[in-house]
Short mmCIF file of C-alpha atoms and ligand atoms in Angstrom, two decimals:
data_model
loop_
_atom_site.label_atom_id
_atom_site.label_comp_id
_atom_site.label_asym_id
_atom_site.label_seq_id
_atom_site.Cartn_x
_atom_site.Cartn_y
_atom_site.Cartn_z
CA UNK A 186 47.82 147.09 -49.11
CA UNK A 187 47.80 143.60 -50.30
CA UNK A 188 44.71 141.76 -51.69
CA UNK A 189 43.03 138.72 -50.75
CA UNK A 190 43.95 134.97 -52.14
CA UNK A 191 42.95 135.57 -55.82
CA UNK A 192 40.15 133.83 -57.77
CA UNK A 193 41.57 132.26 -61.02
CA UNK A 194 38.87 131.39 -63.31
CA UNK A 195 39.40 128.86 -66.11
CA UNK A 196 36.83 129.79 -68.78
CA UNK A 197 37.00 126.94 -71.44
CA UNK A 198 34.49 128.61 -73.86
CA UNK A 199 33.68 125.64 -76.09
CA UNK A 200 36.87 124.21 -76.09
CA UNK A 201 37.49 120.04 -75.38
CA UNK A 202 35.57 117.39 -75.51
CA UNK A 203 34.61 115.26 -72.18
CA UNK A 204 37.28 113.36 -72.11
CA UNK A 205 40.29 116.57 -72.76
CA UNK A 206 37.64 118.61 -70.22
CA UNK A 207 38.49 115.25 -67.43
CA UNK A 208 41.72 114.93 -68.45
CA UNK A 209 42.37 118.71 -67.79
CA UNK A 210 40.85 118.55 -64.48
CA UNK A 211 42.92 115.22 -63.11
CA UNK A 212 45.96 117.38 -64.09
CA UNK A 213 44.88 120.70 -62.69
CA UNK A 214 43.20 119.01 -59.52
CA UNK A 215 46.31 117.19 -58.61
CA UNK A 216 48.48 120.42 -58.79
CA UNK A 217 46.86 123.22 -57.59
CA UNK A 218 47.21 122.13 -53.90
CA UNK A 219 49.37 124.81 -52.79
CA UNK A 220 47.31 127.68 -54.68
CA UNK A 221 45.63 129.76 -51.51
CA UNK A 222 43.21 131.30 -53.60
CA UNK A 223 39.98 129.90 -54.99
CA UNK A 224 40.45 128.12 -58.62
CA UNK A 225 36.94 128.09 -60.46
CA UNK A 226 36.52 126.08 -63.79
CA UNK A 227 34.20 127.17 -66.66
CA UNK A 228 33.68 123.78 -68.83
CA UNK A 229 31.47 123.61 -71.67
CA UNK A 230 27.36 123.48 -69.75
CA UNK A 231 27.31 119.82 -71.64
CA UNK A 232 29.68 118.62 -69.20
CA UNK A 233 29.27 120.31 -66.08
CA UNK A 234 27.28 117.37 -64.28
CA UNK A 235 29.85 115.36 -64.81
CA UNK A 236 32.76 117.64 -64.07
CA UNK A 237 30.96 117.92 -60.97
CA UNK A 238 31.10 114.27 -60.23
CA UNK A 239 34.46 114.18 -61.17
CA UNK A 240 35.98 116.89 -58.87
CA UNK A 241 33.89 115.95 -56.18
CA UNK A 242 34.67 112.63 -56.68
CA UNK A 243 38.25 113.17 -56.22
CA UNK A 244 37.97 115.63 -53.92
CA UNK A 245 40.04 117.98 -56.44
CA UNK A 246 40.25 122.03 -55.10
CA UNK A 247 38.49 123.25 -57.55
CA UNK A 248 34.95 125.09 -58.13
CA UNK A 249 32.89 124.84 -61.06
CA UNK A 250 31.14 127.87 -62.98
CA UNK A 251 29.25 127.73 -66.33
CA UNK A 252 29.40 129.84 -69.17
CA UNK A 253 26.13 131.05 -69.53
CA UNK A 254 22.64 130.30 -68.54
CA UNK A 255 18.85 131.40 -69.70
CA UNK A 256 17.24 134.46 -68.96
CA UNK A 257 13.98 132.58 -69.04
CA UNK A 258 13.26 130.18 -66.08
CA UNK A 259 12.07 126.41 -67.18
CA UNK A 260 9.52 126.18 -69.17
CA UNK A 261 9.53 125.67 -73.33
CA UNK A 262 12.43 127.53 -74.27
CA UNK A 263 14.60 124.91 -76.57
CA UNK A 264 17.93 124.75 -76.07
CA UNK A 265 18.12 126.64 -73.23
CA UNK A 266 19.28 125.64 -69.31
CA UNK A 267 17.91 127.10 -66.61
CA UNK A 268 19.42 128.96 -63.34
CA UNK A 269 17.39 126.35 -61.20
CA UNK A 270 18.21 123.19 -63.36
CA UNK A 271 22.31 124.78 -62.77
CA UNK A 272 21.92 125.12 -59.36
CA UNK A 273 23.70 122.63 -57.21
CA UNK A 274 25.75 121.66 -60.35
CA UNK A 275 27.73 124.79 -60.49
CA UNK A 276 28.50 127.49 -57.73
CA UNK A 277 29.23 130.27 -60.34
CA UNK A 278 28.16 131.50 -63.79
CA UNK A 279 30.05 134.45 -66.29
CA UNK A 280 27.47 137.06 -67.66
CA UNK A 281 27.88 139.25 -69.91
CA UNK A 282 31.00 137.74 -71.80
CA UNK A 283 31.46 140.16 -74.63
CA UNK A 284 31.87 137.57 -76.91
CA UNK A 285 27.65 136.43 -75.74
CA UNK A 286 27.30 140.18 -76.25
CA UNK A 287 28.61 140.82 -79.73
CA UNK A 288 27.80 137.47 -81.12
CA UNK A 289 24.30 136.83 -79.44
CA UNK A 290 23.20 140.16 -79.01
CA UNK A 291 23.08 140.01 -75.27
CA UNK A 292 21.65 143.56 -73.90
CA UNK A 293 22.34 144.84 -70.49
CA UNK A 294 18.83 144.42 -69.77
CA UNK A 295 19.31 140.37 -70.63
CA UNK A 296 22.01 140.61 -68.90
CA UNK A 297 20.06 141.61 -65.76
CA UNK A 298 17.70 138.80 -66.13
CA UNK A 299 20.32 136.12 -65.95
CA UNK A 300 21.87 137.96 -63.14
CA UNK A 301 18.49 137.96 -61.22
CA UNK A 302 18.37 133.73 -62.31
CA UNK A 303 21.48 133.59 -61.17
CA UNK A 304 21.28 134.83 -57.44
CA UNK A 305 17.39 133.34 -57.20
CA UNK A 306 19.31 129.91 -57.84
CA UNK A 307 22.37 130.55 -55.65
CA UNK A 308 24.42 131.26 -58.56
CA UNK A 309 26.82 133.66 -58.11
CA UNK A 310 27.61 135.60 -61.06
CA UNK A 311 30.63 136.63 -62.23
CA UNK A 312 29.56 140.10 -64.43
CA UNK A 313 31.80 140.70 -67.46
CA UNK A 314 32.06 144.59 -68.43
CA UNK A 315 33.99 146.09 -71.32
CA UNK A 316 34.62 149.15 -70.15
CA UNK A 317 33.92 151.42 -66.70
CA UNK A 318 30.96 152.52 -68.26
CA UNK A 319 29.09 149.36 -69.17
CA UNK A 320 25.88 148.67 -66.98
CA UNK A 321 26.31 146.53 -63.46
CA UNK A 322 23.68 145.59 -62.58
CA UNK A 323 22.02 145.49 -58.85
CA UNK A 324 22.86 142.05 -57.45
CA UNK A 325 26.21 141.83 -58.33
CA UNK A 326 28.99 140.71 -56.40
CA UNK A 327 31.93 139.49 -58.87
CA UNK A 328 32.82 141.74 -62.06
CA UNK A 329 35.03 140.63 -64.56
CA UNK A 330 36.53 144.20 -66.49
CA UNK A 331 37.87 142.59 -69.66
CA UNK A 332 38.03 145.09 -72.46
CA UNK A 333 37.02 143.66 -75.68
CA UNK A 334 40.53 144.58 -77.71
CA UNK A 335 42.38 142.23 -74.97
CA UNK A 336 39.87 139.68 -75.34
CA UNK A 337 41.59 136.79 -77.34
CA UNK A 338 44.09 139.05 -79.30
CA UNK A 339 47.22 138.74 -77.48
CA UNK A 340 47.05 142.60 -76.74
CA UNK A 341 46.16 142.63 -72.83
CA UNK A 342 45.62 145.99 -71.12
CA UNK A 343 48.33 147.19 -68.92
CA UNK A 344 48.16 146.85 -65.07
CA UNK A 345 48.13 150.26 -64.60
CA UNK A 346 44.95 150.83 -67.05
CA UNK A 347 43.06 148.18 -65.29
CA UNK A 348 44.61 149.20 -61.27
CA UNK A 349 42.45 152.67 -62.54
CA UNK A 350 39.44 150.95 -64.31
CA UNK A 351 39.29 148.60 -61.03
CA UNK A 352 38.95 151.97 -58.68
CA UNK A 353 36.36 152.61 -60.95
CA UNK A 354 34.59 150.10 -60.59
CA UNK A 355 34.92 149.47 -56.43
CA UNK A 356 33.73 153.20 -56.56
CA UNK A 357 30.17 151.77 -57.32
CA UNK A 358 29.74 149.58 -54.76
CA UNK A 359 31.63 146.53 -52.53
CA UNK A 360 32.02 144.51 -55.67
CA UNK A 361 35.28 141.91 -55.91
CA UNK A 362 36.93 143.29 -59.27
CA UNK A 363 38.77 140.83 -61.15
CA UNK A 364 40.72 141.32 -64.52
CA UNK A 365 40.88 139.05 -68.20
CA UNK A 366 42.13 139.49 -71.59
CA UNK A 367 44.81 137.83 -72.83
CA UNK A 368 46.04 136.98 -69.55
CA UNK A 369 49.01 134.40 -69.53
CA UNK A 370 51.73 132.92 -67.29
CA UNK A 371 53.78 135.62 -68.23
CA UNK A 372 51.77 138.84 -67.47
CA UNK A 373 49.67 137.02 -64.24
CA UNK A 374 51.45 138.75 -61.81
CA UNK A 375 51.83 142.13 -63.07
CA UNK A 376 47.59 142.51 -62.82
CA UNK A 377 47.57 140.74 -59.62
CA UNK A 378 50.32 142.86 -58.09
CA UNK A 379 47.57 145.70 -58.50
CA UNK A 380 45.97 146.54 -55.45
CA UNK A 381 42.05 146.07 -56.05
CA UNK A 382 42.78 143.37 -58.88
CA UNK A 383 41.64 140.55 -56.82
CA UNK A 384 41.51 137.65 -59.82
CA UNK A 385 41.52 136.69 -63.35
CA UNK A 386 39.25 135.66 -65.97
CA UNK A 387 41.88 133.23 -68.53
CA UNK A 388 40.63 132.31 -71.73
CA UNK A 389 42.74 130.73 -74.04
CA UNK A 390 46.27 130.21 -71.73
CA UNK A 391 43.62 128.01 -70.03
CA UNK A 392 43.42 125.63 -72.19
CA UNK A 393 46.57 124.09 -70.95
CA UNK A 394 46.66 122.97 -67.71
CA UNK A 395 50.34 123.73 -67.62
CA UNK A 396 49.76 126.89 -68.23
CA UNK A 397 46.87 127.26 -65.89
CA UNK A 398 48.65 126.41 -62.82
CA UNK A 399 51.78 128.19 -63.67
CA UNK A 400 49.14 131.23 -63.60
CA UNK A 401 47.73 130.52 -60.28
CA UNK A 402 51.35 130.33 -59.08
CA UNK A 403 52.06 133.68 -60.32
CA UNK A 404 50.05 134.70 -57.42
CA UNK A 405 52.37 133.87 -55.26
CA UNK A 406 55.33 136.43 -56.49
P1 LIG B 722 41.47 135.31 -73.37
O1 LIG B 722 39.93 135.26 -73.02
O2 LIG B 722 42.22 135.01 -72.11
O3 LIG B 722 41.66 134.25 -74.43
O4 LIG B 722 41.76 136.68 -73.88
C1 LIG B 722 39.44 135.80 -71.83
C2 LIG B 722 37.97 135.62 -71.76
O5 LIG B 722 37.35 135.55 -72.82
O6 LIG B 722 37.38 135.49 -70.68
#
């Protein structure tokens, strides 16, 4: 069985300033034409309105995502951006990122609230869960497993860990089951090889364009 063209998501956490987050998509927008699969970029929120300028603009193949969004809709919550004020900016939006877990105490049930912002907008979310066990909530479509040991350390899990953790996860419901932590040109294709590994979630091998489109290549072995 072979899976569909993959989605390759580019999550820049808060990496690059405007002008390295345009100059990264002029040189992944001009190269990724013969990439089948969807390509989704994850700028820093600052700059998605005019990332989406940019690649629409130019017409680059690309879709945007953002990082994050509230779990409140508008209304006086400093600081915050809400689901409706993303929507027609951005087509996607990660939840759940461990590191928004661990570092901003985001529960499964916030979690569910931006999920719920997220679909009443026309979001779609991309869930992230650490393990087969964490929560998914009702509404999703996209879920990221990215264990938080891989996440950033150089230490990915092996293909055949996350081919078993991806059966898991199809197991509760049609959900597209895609696969980060410490993905890089070099191990791509061994995850994507896996039937029921339909994409990746790239984190720092992102960060290079380079490096990003030699990834969505890897698709094609
Ligand atoms: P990494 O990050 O590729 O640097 O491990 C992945 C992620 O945080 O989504």
């Amino acid at each position: 069985m072979s899976n569909p063209p993959p989605l390759i998501i580019a999550n820049l956490k808060a990496n690059k300033t405007w002008d390295e987050t345009a100059a990264w998509l002029d040189q992944v927008g001009k190269n990724l034409a013969t990439f089948g699969g969807t390509a989704i970029v994850c700028p820093a929120t600052a700059f998605l309105a005019a990332a989406s300028l940019h690649i629409n603009t130019e017409k680059y193949p690309l879709k945007l995502g953002t990082q994050d969004l509230s779990q409140f809709e508008q209304g006086p919550h400093t600081g915050e951006v809400a689901a409706s004020q993303l929507a027609g900016l951005c087509e996607y939006v990660i939840i759940g990122h461990s590191e928004r877990r661990e570092k901003f105490a985001e529960t499964d049930e916030v979690v569910g609230r931006k999920l719920g912002n997220a679909l009443a907008a026309g979001i779609t979310p991309i869930v992230c869960v650490q393990d087969k066990n964490v929560l998914i909530p009702q509404g999703a479509q996209i879920v990221a497993y990215e264990p938080t040991f891989a996440v950033g350390t150089g230490h990915p899990d092996t293909p055949e860990n996350v081919a078993s953790i991806a059966a898991a996860i199809k197991q509760k419901g049609p959900l597209t089951v895609i696969y980060g932590g410490s993905v890089t040109a070099q191990n791509a294709a061994s995850f994507l090889k896996k039937d029921l590994v339909e994409g990746l979630l790239v984190g720092g091998a992102s960060l290079d364009p380079w490096d990003f489109l030699d990834i969505t290549k890897s698709s094609h072995i």
